[in-house]
Amino acid sequence: MLEIENLDKMYNGPDGVLRAVDDVSFHVKTGEFVAMQGASGSGKTTVLLCAGGLQAPDRGHAIIDGTDPYRMTPDERAQFRASNIGFVFQQFHLIPYLSVIDNVLAPSGALPDQNVNGRAQELIERFNLSARADHKPSELSTGEQQRTAMARALLNNPMLLLADEPTGNLDKENAMIVLNYLWEFAESGGAVLMVTHSEEAASYAHRTIHLKNGKLLASE
Amino acid sequence: MTDFWHLVRKEATHRKLTFALCLLAIVIAASVLVGELTVLKAHDLQTDFILEEKEQRLEDEMAKMEDDYRKIALELGLNVLILPEGENPDDFYAEGYTSKFMLEEYIDRVAESNLVTINHLLPILEQKIRWTEQGNRTIMLVGTRGETPVSWKPPEKQKPMPTTVGVAPGKIVLGYELWDSLNVEVGDTVELLGENFEVDKCHSRRGTIDDITAWIDLGQAQHLLGMEGSISGIRLLQCLCEGYDPPTLKRNIEEILPGTQAILLENKALTRWEARSNAKAVAKSSLARELAHRSKLRGEIESFVALLIPIVSIVSMALIGVLTLNNVRERRQEIAILRTLGYRSRQILNLFLAKALLLGIIGATLGYLIGFSVALAPGTGSVAGTIASLFDVRILAMTLVAAPGMSLLASWVPALIAAREDPADILRAG
């Protein structure tokens, strides 16, 4: 599903060029839940952004279901992202002025021809947010916010879910709920790549890969 | 499905202060535009109103004076003296006779014309002569044929009592000094330039040149003076020229009598006509001054508008630009997540431009209402049907185009910045 091949990514920083990712290669298969761990600055988020078609690597490839999104035009890549990839972030990144249902429906703006209202309602119920459907993010608990973000990520039926510290701001109970959803998604035929510092969160994954100073250390 | 305008609307109501400040900027610019243009229109309407009112007053006054003049002209008529062209009227007045002459047939030509209603048409042949039979004394010899009937006048309208009665051939009428010094009376015979005349009438003393004047038949006078077919001039008395003003009458007479000059003699009718003409000229001049004053005032308002509208527009656009840029900075995370969810950069651009358009349309509508209301307040109350007459669909259309255009223009650069935000940079920065 996701093939990361010889990925390099460098940034220009105040101290010169920083090699954030150095020749990283790994695969995430369909139905697989992979955790990616490493210290801060080890390049986890950079790998995730490259994998999500948001940041072009300097070298190497990030192939999703046989397609290299960086060979597409920016508009095609945006469409590809909207159709195939779901994102979940530590900060939730919900749109503050939209209700829960509107936040869940937000990705449909990128694919305007689809009628996903029924799917949104289904996700709202599945993530136990029915009573909160008309609430703004500021009126939700952190767990509810992350569940809303999960529902949003799943609206367009993606094949790949990329999660950046999805449990970082959650209590244990809510973290467990989110991790279970991620696991279920993988089990139902999707693929999950999750960045986490938490060993407990990583334990939900089928396997864990470790990064250090931009290099892939090991895969468990 | 997420409605594009739903996103725009929700964001606008979420960040109320930003939206309100942007809206205020547009409303101010639009209301200034509408207010100033409407004030200009009100000024134009008021100018028209004032001028129309003055013109109407002038017309009324002129009609009244015209009526007065018409009445007095009908009552008294104008007096015209027709002399040969080139004859100096001063000499005629000083000497009592002319040195130049005109054709006698001119009398009939005037009489048969329908230029004016002439009550008295008197041909003149006057010459100072030496009465050789009476010690070579100087007398004024006047040849007359009395009143000439005006041919186009129906008989019942002919003047029943002519001013001057004609003298029959072979008869003579003498002034006081002549008959008194000759010691003659009516019925006596006197010899004049070799011909005998029976005294037909002796005038009493008048204290004028008439006292040394002898009147004989025009034809005989022409014969005696060797001036057959010629006359000195024509007097038209009490010309009732209802349809003509005096200069037109003079011009028309000179046209039908070539080689003559028509002199309008001062009388009450002419004075009244001149007073009317002067009053009309003064009133027209006053109207022209009023128009010039109003035009100057309009020019000053226009200059003010030409300065104020660009300043207000630029300040408003700058404010909208700064507020929108600030809005872009506030929404960086939102932009990043929308891009992550698959929104294209053009869609992000459109989100901001759509908001600018919405602001522009609401601002234009409110600005029009406020500007129009403010423009109604001062000084336009005297214009009849003010609201209907001041409403100008072109100003409304201009506002509905200009305000959104201004808003879009001011938001363009911030919207481009938003569209070019790199979501990866924002997400990595957390």
XYZ file of C-alpha atoms in Angstrom:
650
model
C 0.000 0.000 0.000
C 2.666 2.509 1.060
C 6.179 2.117 -0.260
C 8.844 4.476 1.041
C 11.981 4.031 -1.021
C 15.354 5.651 -0.268
C 13.705 8.784 1.021
C 15.903 11.819 1.609
C 14.703 15.182 2.841
C 16.842 18.185 3.741
C 15.946 21.564 5.203
C 17.808 24.833 5.142
C 18.230 25.905 8.743
C 20.120 28.647 10.538
C 23.088 26.298 10.956
C 23.122 25.270 7.323
C 21.522 22.301 5.585
C 19.864 19.793 7.907
C 19.319 16.253 6.660
C 15.971 15.434 8.292
C 15.452 12.095 6.571
C 18.338 10.033 5.280
C 17.770 7.156 2.904
C 14.698 5.756 4.636
C 12.900 2.817 3.064
C 9.978 0.783 4.399
C 6.608 -0.589 3.318
C 3.166 -0.581 4.907
C 1.010 -3.305 3.519
C -2.746 -3.332 3.103
C -4.331 -4.343 6.430
C -1.186 -3.362 8.323
C -0.951 -0.936 11.279
C 2.607 0.385 11.553
C 3.897 2.607 14.338
C 6.865 4.885 13.809
C 8.863 5.897 16.845
C 11.882 8.009 17.490
C 13.087 10.962 19.491
C 12.008 14.487 18.687
C 13.736 15.683 15.517
C 14.352 12.145 14.295
C 12.384 12.849 11.085
C 9.119 11.022 11.890
C 6.795 13.867 10.940
C 8.828 14.602 7.794
C 8.426 10.989 6.671
C 4.701 11.193 7.416
C 4.310 14.428 5.402
C 6.236 12.927 2.484
C 4.074 9.812 2.688
C 0.939 11.962 2.676
C 1.826 13.790 -0.523
C 2.283 17.041 1.353
C 6.044 17.401 1.061
C 8.101 16.308 -1.893
C 11.232 14.346 -0.941
C 14.601 15.521 -2.237
C 15.356 11.966 -3.263
C 13.540 8.676 -3.272
C 9.870 7.893 -3.607
C 6.715 7.648 -1.569
C 4.462 5.324 -3.549
C 0.833 4.909 -2.520
C -1.027 1.987 -3.988
C 1.387 1.980 -6.895
C 1.078 5.702 -7.558
C 3.773 8.297 -7.003
C 1.827 11.447 -6.061
C 4.869 13.654 -6.689
C 4.645 12.862 -10.393
C 1.268 14.583 -10.419
C 0.416 18.262 -10.736
C -0.368 19.981 -7.404
C -4.106 19.900 -8.197
C -4.020 16.213 -9.132
C -2.033 15.478 -5.963
C -4.636 17.330 -3.877
C -7.380 15.239 -5.468
C -5.378 12.081 -4.896
C -4.882 13.011 -1.248
C -8.563 13.762 -0.785
C -9.565 10.409 -2.301
C -6.981 8.082 -0.781
C -5.384 9.426 2.388
C -6.791 10.298 5.801
C -4.889 12.407 8.334
C -5.124 12.529 12.111
C -3.038 14.979 14.131
C -2.108 15.420 17.765
C -3.590 18.943 17.738
C -6.771 17.640 16.025
C -6.765 20.640 13.671
C -10.536 20.923 13.617
C -11.952 24.010 11.989
C -13.026 26.115 14.961
C -16.107 27.739 13.469
C -17.670 24.550 12.100
C -19.841 22.150 14.037
C -18.862 18.509 14.482
C -20.946 17.425 11.488
C -19.536 20.240 9.333
C -15.981 19.344 10.350
C -16.621 15.722 9.423
C -18.012 16.884 6.084
C -15.121 19.296 5.425
C -13.156 16.921 3.120
C -16.155 16.701 0.799
C -15.363 20.253 -0.302
C -12.283 18.835 -2.006
C -14.400 16.260 -3.833
C -17.529 18.277 -4.542
C -19.268 15.724 -6.734
C -19.668 13.155 -3.953
C -22.726 13.005 -1.760
C -21.349 11.950 1.603
C -24.003 13.224 4.008
C -25.132 9.688 4.816
C -21.542 8.565 5.322
C -20.950 11.515 7.670
C -23.988 10.603 9.774
C -22.805 7.018 9.907
C -19.356 8.103 11.123
C -20.885 10.473 13.682
C -22.839 7.561 15.116
C -19.911 5.175 14.895
C -17.676 7.564 16.837
C -20.426 8.177 19.364
C -20.765 11.877 18.517
C -24.483 12.061 17.687
C -25.291 14.168 20.727
C -22.480 16.541 19.819
C -23.112 16.828 16.097
C -24.065 20.477 16.238
C -21.424 21.521 18.744
C -18.355 23.559 17.938
C -14.900 22.055 18.668
C -14.436 24.437 21.582
C -17.471 22.817 23.228
C -16.032 19.292 22.963
C -13.721 17.296 25.195
C -10.308 16.394 23.788
C -11.480 12.842 23.229
C -14.516 14.031 21.323
C -12.331 16.369 19.287
C -9.995 13.545 18.304
C -12.941 11.288 17.487
C -14.294 14.066 15.264
C -10.883 14.287 13.585
C -10.940 10.506 13.070
C -14.416 10.651 11.543
C -13.244 13.446 9.237
C -10.205 11.411 8.186
C -12.439 8.491 7.231
C -15.149 10.424 5.338
C -13.808 9.797 1.842
C -13.068 6.107 2.535
C -9.268 6.433 2.298
C -6.987 3.455 1.791
C -4.230 4.946 3.925
C -4.482 6.636 7.311
C -1.571 8.766 8.512
C -1.648 9.669 12.193
C 0.789 12.037 13.865
C 0.771 11.506 17.627
C -3.003 10.901 17.609
C -3.071 10.105 21.311
C -0.586 12.750 22.426
C -3.236 14.995 23.956
C -5.631 12.327 25.157
C -6.163 10.600 28.446
C -5.638 6.862 28.620
C -9.275 5.981 28.052
C -9.684 8.176 24.982
C -6.277 7.152 23.672
C -7.402 3.527 23.824
C -10.597 4.337 21.920
C -8.662 6.100 19.149
C -6.060 3.336 18.898
C -8.826 0.760 18.652
C -10.370 2.689 15.772
C -6.997 2.803 14.001
C -6.551 -0.919 14.529
C -10.052 -1.600 13.268
C -9.365 0.492 10.176
C -6.285 -1.581 9.385
C -8.124 -4.789 10.067
C -10.880 -3.758 7.706
C -8.425 -3.530 4.809
C -6.827 -0.122 5.238
C -3.259 0.748 6.054
C -2.137 2.862 9.013
C 1.146 4.641 9.632
C 1.174 6.217 13.090
C 3.871 8.428 14.569
C 3.994 8.100 18.351
C 6.247 8.510 21.339
C 4.112 6.200 23.377
C 5.185 2.604 23.783
C 1.645 1.735 24.792
C 0.247 3.270 21.608
C 2.896 1.496 19.564
C 1.842 -1.789 21.111
C -1.448 -1.577 19.198
C 0.452 -1.654 15.884
C 1.342 -4.781 13.988
C 4.927 -3.572 13.909
C 7.018 -0.586 14.840
C 9.800 1.141 12.944
C 12.368 3.325 14.674
C 14.023 6.442 13.358
C 17.110 8.140 14.747
C 18.649 11.262 13.249
C 16.681 10.720 10.092
C 17.806 7.146 9.592
C 15.741 4.008 9.888
C 17.188 1.951 12.717
C 15.108 -1.114 12.900
C 11.728 -2.606 12.188
C 10.080 -4.793 14.885
C -21.418 17.821 1.200
C -19.812 20.963 2.580
C -21.231 24.008 0.888
C -18.502 26.419 -0.158
C -20.558 29.442 0.882
C -21.388 27.698 4.143
C -17.685 27.726 5.010
C -17.422 31.394 4.066
C -20.493 32.340 6.061
C -19.483 30.369 9.155
C -15.993 31.852 9.151
C -17.403 35.357 8.773
C -19.706 34.935 11.740
C -16.940 33.267 13.753
C -14.504 36.159 13.404
C -17.111 38.841 13.821
C -14.787 41.707 14.642
C -12.646 41.233 11.551
C -15.726 40.877 9.398
C -17.380 43.891 11.014
C -14.301 46.082 10.561
C -13.936 45.063 6.916
C -17.634 45.659 6.420
C -17.391 49.051 8.099
C -14.563 50.048 5.769
C -16.619 49.092 2.729
C -19.786 50.671 4.074
C -17.946 53.937 4.701
C -16.405 53.932 1.225
C -19.699 52.975 -0.425
C -21.753 55.466 1.555
C -19.270 58.251 0.777
C -19.463 57.344 -2.909
C -23.254 57.134 -2.910
C -23.663 60.149 -0.645
C -21.420 62.368 -2.720
C -22.898 61.290 -6.050
C -26.412 61.690 -4.683
C -25.558 65.118 -3.280
C -24.290 66.061 -6.728
C -27.508 64.792 -8.245
C -29.523 66.639 -5.603
C -27.537 69.751 -6.424
C -28.331 69.350 -10.113
C -32.002 68.814 -9.346
C -32.058 71.785 -7.054
C -30.332 73.888 -9.698
C -32.943 72.831 -12.237
C -35.664 73.514 -9.690
C -34.344 76.987 -8.819
C -33.765 77.928 -12.428
C -37.138 76.598 -13.517
C -38.795 78.501 -10.707
C -36.944 81.675 -11.655
C -37.645 81.163 -15.324
C -41.308 80.635 -14.542
C -41.344 83.782 -12.435
C -39.592 85.644 -15.218
C -42.041 84.304 -17.765
C -44.946 85.340 -15.558
C -43.515 88.808 -15.080
C -42.690 89.096 -18.754
C -46.180 87.919 -19.661
C -47.613 90.570 -17.372
C -45.364 93.260 -18.846
C -46.163 91.948 -22.300
C -49.812 92.236 -21.507
C -49.329 95.767 -20.168
C -47.376 96.640 -23.258
C -49.948 95.032 -25.517
C -52.722 96.951 -23.832
C -50.891 100.235 -23.984
C -49.766 99.542 -27.524
C -53.365 98.817 -28.448
C -54.497 101.913 -26.646
C -51.885 104.370 -27.826
C -49.995 102.615 -30.569
C -46.536 103.409 -31.780
C -45.683 106.464 -33.819
C -43.295 106.046 -36.690
C -41.697 108.622 -38.898
C -40.501 107.335 -42.267
C -37.803 109.446 -43.875
C -35.627 108.909 -46.932
C -32.540 106.883 -46.198
C -29.594 109.159 -45.489
C -31.751 112.022 -44.305
C -30.465 113.259 -40.989
C -33.465 113.312 -38.622
C -31.801 116.143 -36.658
C -31.845 118.340 -39.766
C -35.448 117.467 -40.347
C -36.356 118.417 -36.804
C -34.271 121.637 -36.980
C -35.340 122.806 -40.422
C -38.805 121.316 -40.594
C -38.257 119.888 -44.063
C -36.090 117.276 -45.744
C -33.344 117.549 -48.297
C -34.087 114.072 -49.660
C -37.315 112.608 -50.939
C -39.102 109.317 -51.478
C -41.686 108.049 -53.911
C -45.288 109.017 -53.263
C -46.360 105.473 -54.101
C -44.762 104.404 -50.810
C -47.860 105.751 -49.109
C -50.012 103.220 -50.893
C -47.483 100.477 -50.335
C -47.645 101.002 -46.574
C -51.399 101.394 -46.677
C -51.839 98.140 -48.566
C -49.437 96.166 -46.391
C -50.878 94.417 -43.386
C -47.856 95.036 -41.211
C -49.724 96.915 -38.578
C -53.086 98.383 -37.829
C -52.406 102.020 -38.659
C -54.866 104.534 -37.429
C -53.316 107.533 -39.168
C -51.163 107.427 -42.281
C -49.985 110.899 -43.240
C -47.811 111.614 -46.244
C -45.648 114.718 -45.934
C -44.263 117.130 -48.461
C -42.801 120.093 -46.623
C -40.540 122.789 -47.930
C -39.480 126.188 -46.696
C -40.110 128.619 -49.537
C -40.058 132.319 -50.251
C -43.551 133.653 -50.847
C -42.600 135.958 -53.668
C -46.084 137.450 -53.945
C -45.953 138.490 -50.283
C -42.704 140.346 -50.001
C -40.515 137.261 -50.284
C -41.323 136.222 -46.782
C -40.285 132.721 -45.646
C -43.091 130.323 -45.073
C -43.479 126.573 -44.689
C -45.396 125.050 -47.564
C -47.039 121.741 -46.753
C -48.619 119.584 -49.383
C -51.192 117.201 -47.932
C -53.756 114.803 -49.151
C -55.149 114.072 -45.694
C -55.396 110.578 -44.318
C -54.751 107.723 -46.664
C -57.325 104.970 -46.164
C -55.720 101.687 -45.257
C -56.963 99.445 -48.015
C -57.043 96.165 -46.132
C -59.074 97.653 -43.269
C -62.832 97.089 -43.630
C -64.708 100.377 -44.134
C -66.409 100.149 -40.760
C -62.990 100.029 -39.134
C -61.606 103.060 -40.947
C -60.837 105.872 -38.540
C -64.009 107.991 -38.492
C -62.270 111.207 -37.489
C -59.032 111.649 -39.427
C -56.270 113.506 -37.673
C -55.524 115.593 -40.702
C -58.193 116.559 -43.168
C -56.971 116.873 -46.740
C -57.015 120.218 -48.521
C -58.974 120.274 -51.764
C -57.188 121.332 -54.945
C -57.329 125.169 -55.383
C -57.838 125.643 -51.648
C -55.355 126.814 -49.050
C -55.251 126.648 -45.249
C -53.202 129.358 -43.545
C -51.453 129.555 -40.219
C -52.222 132.406 -37.843
C -49.281 134.688 -38.682
C -49.956 134.390 -42.397
C -53.651 135.189 -42.539
C -53.331 137.751 -39.801
C -50.490 139.665 -41.483
C -52.107 139.397 -44.935
C -55.407 140.403 -43.440
C -57.337 137.729 -45.293
C -60.214 135.527 -44.228
C -62.006 132.413 -45.384
C -63.299 132.838 -48.923
C -60.597 135.325 -49.970
C -58.131 134.511 -52.722
C -54.377 134.573 -52.349
C -51.651 134.037 -54.926
C -48.885 131.605 -54.162
C -46.017 130.879 -56.525
C -48.086 132.110 -59.453
C -51.291 130.226 -58.648
C -54.451 131.432 -56.971
C -55.901 129.684 -53.970
C -59.117 130.244 -52.100
C -58.611 130.470 -48.360
C -60.400 127.421 -46.951
C -59.477 127.706 -43.305
C -57.558 129.996 -41.001
C -55.944 128.344 -37.969
C -55.835 130.036 -34.648
C -52.490 130.797 -33.023
C -50.553 127.693 -32.043
C -47.178 129.136 -31.133
C -45.421 126.711 -33.455
C -44.119 126.673 -36.967
C -47.753 126.021 -37.965
C -48.334 129.740 -37.520
C -46.216 130.434 -40.671
C -47.388 127.344 -42.559
C -49.605 127.164 -45.622
C -51.324 123.822 -46.438
C -52.348 123.036 -49.974
C -53.255 119.902 -51.913
C -50.336 117.492 -52.184
C -50.512 117.266 -55.954
C -50.498 121.043 -56.354
C -47.604 121.341 -53.898
C -45.614 118.771 -55.868
C -46.354 120.724 -59.032
C -45.421 124.083 -57.529
C -42.209 122.675 -56.097
C -41.368 120.723 -59.222
C -41.440 117.428 -57.258
C -44.147 115.400 -58.983
C -44.478 111.904 -57.494
C -42.241 112.712 -54.522
C -42.852 113.244 -50.824
C -40.609 114.151 -47.885
C -41.779 111.435 -45.569
C -44.675 109.556 -44.036
C -46.019 109.750 -40.524
C -47.630 106.597 -39.157
C -49.541 107.478 -36.049
C -51.015 105.016 -33.557
C -49.642 101.868 -35.147
C -51.293 99.104 -33.211
C -48.691 96.439 -33.687
C -49.931 93.665 -31.438
C -47.907 90.986 -33.139
C -44.672 92.898 -33.527
C -42.139 94.354 -31.202
C -40.936 97.832 -32.240
C -37.587 96.759 -33.748
C -39.347 94.143 -35.864
C -41.873 96.720 -37.035
C -39.050 99.106 -37.991
C -37.221 96.349 -39.869
C -40.337 95.243 -41.704
C -41.191 98.810 -42.769
C -37.672 99.335 -44.101
C -37.981 96.061 -46.003
C -41.169 97.024 -47.817
C -39.972 100.604 -48.396
C -36.433 100.328 -49.756
C -34.301 103.442 -49.421
C -36.087 104.666 -46.303
C -35.454 104.773 -42.619
C -38.183 104.168 -40.059
C -37.755 106.179 -36.886
C -39.682 105.105 -33.829
C -40.927 108.178 -32.073
C -40.783 108.213 -28.321
C -44.125 107.647 -26.680
C -45.533 105.773 -23.718
C -45.867 102.500 -25.622
C -42.267 102.550 -26.755
C -41.106 103.436 -23.265
C -43.087 100.549 -21.869
C -41.654 98.211 -24.466
C -38.121 99.357 -23.671
C -38.776 98.899 -19.959
C -40.018 95.389 -20.664
C -36.959 94.609 -22.779
C -34.645 95.970 -20.113
C -36.403 94.011 -17.399
C -36.139 90.860 -19.499
C -32.439 91.436 -20.073
C -31.844 92.034 -16.363
C -33.804 88.920 -15.448
C -31.944 86.829 -18.014
C -28.679 88.150 -16.719
C -29.773 87.257 -13.189
C -30.623 83.748 -14.383
C -27.249 83.427 -16.055
C -25.537 84.619 -12.855
C -27.509 82.094 -10.813
C -26.574 79.328 -13.237
C -22.914 80.372 -13.106
C -23.041 80.439 -9.322
C -24.629 77.000 -9.170
C -22.126 75.668 -11.716
C -19.254 77.054 -9.650
C -20.706 75.480 -6.524
C -21.080 72.177 -8.356
C -17.497 72.406 -9.526
C -16.360 72.903 -5.931
C -18.416 69.913 -4.769
C -17.032 67.875 -7.668
C -13.468 68.788 -6.739
C -14.163 67.791 -3.159
C -15.727 64.529 -4.305
C -12.851 63.863 -6.680
C -10.499 64.167 -3.730
C -12.574 62.540 -1.013
C -13.719 59.411 -2.828
C -10.219 58.203 -3.817
C -8.866 58.960 -0.328
C -11.688 57.114 1.407
C -11.439 54.245 -1.089
C -7.679 53.889 -0.661
C -7.887 54.038 3.139
C -10.744 51.521 3.123
C -8.873 49.192 0.786
C -5.738 49.452 2.903
C -7.766 48.602 5.990
C -9.445 45.657 4.254
C -6.049 44.480 2.984
C -4.465 44.616 6.439
C -7.456 42.937 8.091
C -7.548 40.207 5.444
C -3.809 39.633 5.790
C -4.293 39.320 9.515
C -7.170 36.937 8.843
C -4.866 34.817 6.658
C -2.318 34.649 9.495
C -5.013 33.666 11.970
C -6.220 30.948 9.638
C -2.870 29.379 8.738
C -3.657 26.133 10.590
C -7.080 26.032 8.966
C -5.565 26.620 5.527
C -3.016 23.857 6.170
C -5.650 21.362 7.229
C -7.902 22.200 4.289
C -4.957 21.710 1.936
C -4.171 18.428 3.721
C -7.781 17.336 3.242
C -7.339 17.843 -0.488
C -8.423 21.436 -1.125
C -6.609 22.891 -4.089
C -4.809 26.211 -3.757
C -7.391 27.805 -6.070
C -10.126 26.724 -3.679
C -8.283 28.418 -0.815
C -7.941 31.539 -2.968
C -11.655 31.388 -3.749
C -12.555 31.016 -0.066
C -10.957 34.381 0.666
C -12.222 36.044 -2.494
C -15.729 34.759 -1.871
C -15.626 36.302 1.566
C -14.407 39.562 0.000
C -17.262 39.394 -2.505
C -19.787 38.764 0.260
C -18.372 41.705 2.205
C -18.519 43.861 -0.902
C -22.144 43.052 -1.674
C -23.335 43.549 1.910
C -21.169 46.668 2.228
C -22.487 48.062 -1.053
C -26.095 47.503 -0.005
C -25.663 49.020 3.442
C -23.442 51.776 2.075
C -26.023 52.657 -0.545
C -28.813 52.857 2.022
C -26.732 54.936 4.439
C -25.223 57.193 1.774
C -28.605 57.771 0.174
C -30.239 58.510 3.533
C -27.486 60.953 4.484
C -27.717 62.673 1.115
C -31.448 63.122 1.618
C -30.952 64.984 4.852
C -29.426 68.355 3.979
C -30.936 70.924 1.698
C -32.884 68.722 -0.661
C -36.254 69.112 0.995
C -37.397 71.713 -1.458
C -37.085 69.386 -4.422
C -40.409 67.823 -5.184
C -40.529 64.026 -5.009
C -37.068 63.916 -3.512
C -36.577 60.183 -2.943
C -37.905 59.143 -6.321
C -36.061 61.887 -8.142
C -32.759 61.290 -6.341
C -32.802 57.533 -6.817
C -30.462 56.733 -9.658
C -30.162 53.161 -10.786
C -26.750 53.961 -12.266
C -25.398 54.989 -8.864
C -26.851 51.809 -7.348
C -25.298 49.692 -10.098
C -21.984 51.510 -9.778
C -21.965 50.895 -6.022
C -22.860 47.248 -6.437
C -19.941 46.865 -8.830
C -17.408 49.204 -7.214
C -17.690 48.041 -3.595
C -17.261 44.309 -4.301
C -14.552 45.195 -6.819
C -12.746 47.250 -4.208
C -13.094 44.490 -1.629
C -11.832 41.851 -4.072
C -8.908 44.025 -5.096
C -7.914 44.729 -1.498
C -8.172 41.022 -0.582
C -6.385 39.767 -3.656
C -2.837 39.764 -2.323
C -3.713 38.267 1.088
C -5.809 35.617 -0.694
C -2.843 34.778 -2.939
C -0.634 34.482 0.132
C -3.199 32.130 1.672
C -3.359 30.049 -1.501
C 0.423 29.709 -1.569
C 0.809 28.647 2.052
C 2.748 25.385 2.300
C 0.685 23.063 4.518
C 3.754 20.947 5.346
C 5.606 23.951 6.810
C 2.622 24.857 8.965
C 1.946 21.309 10.165
C 5.602 20.641 10.924
C 5.767 23.868 12.920
C 2.829 22.459 14.882
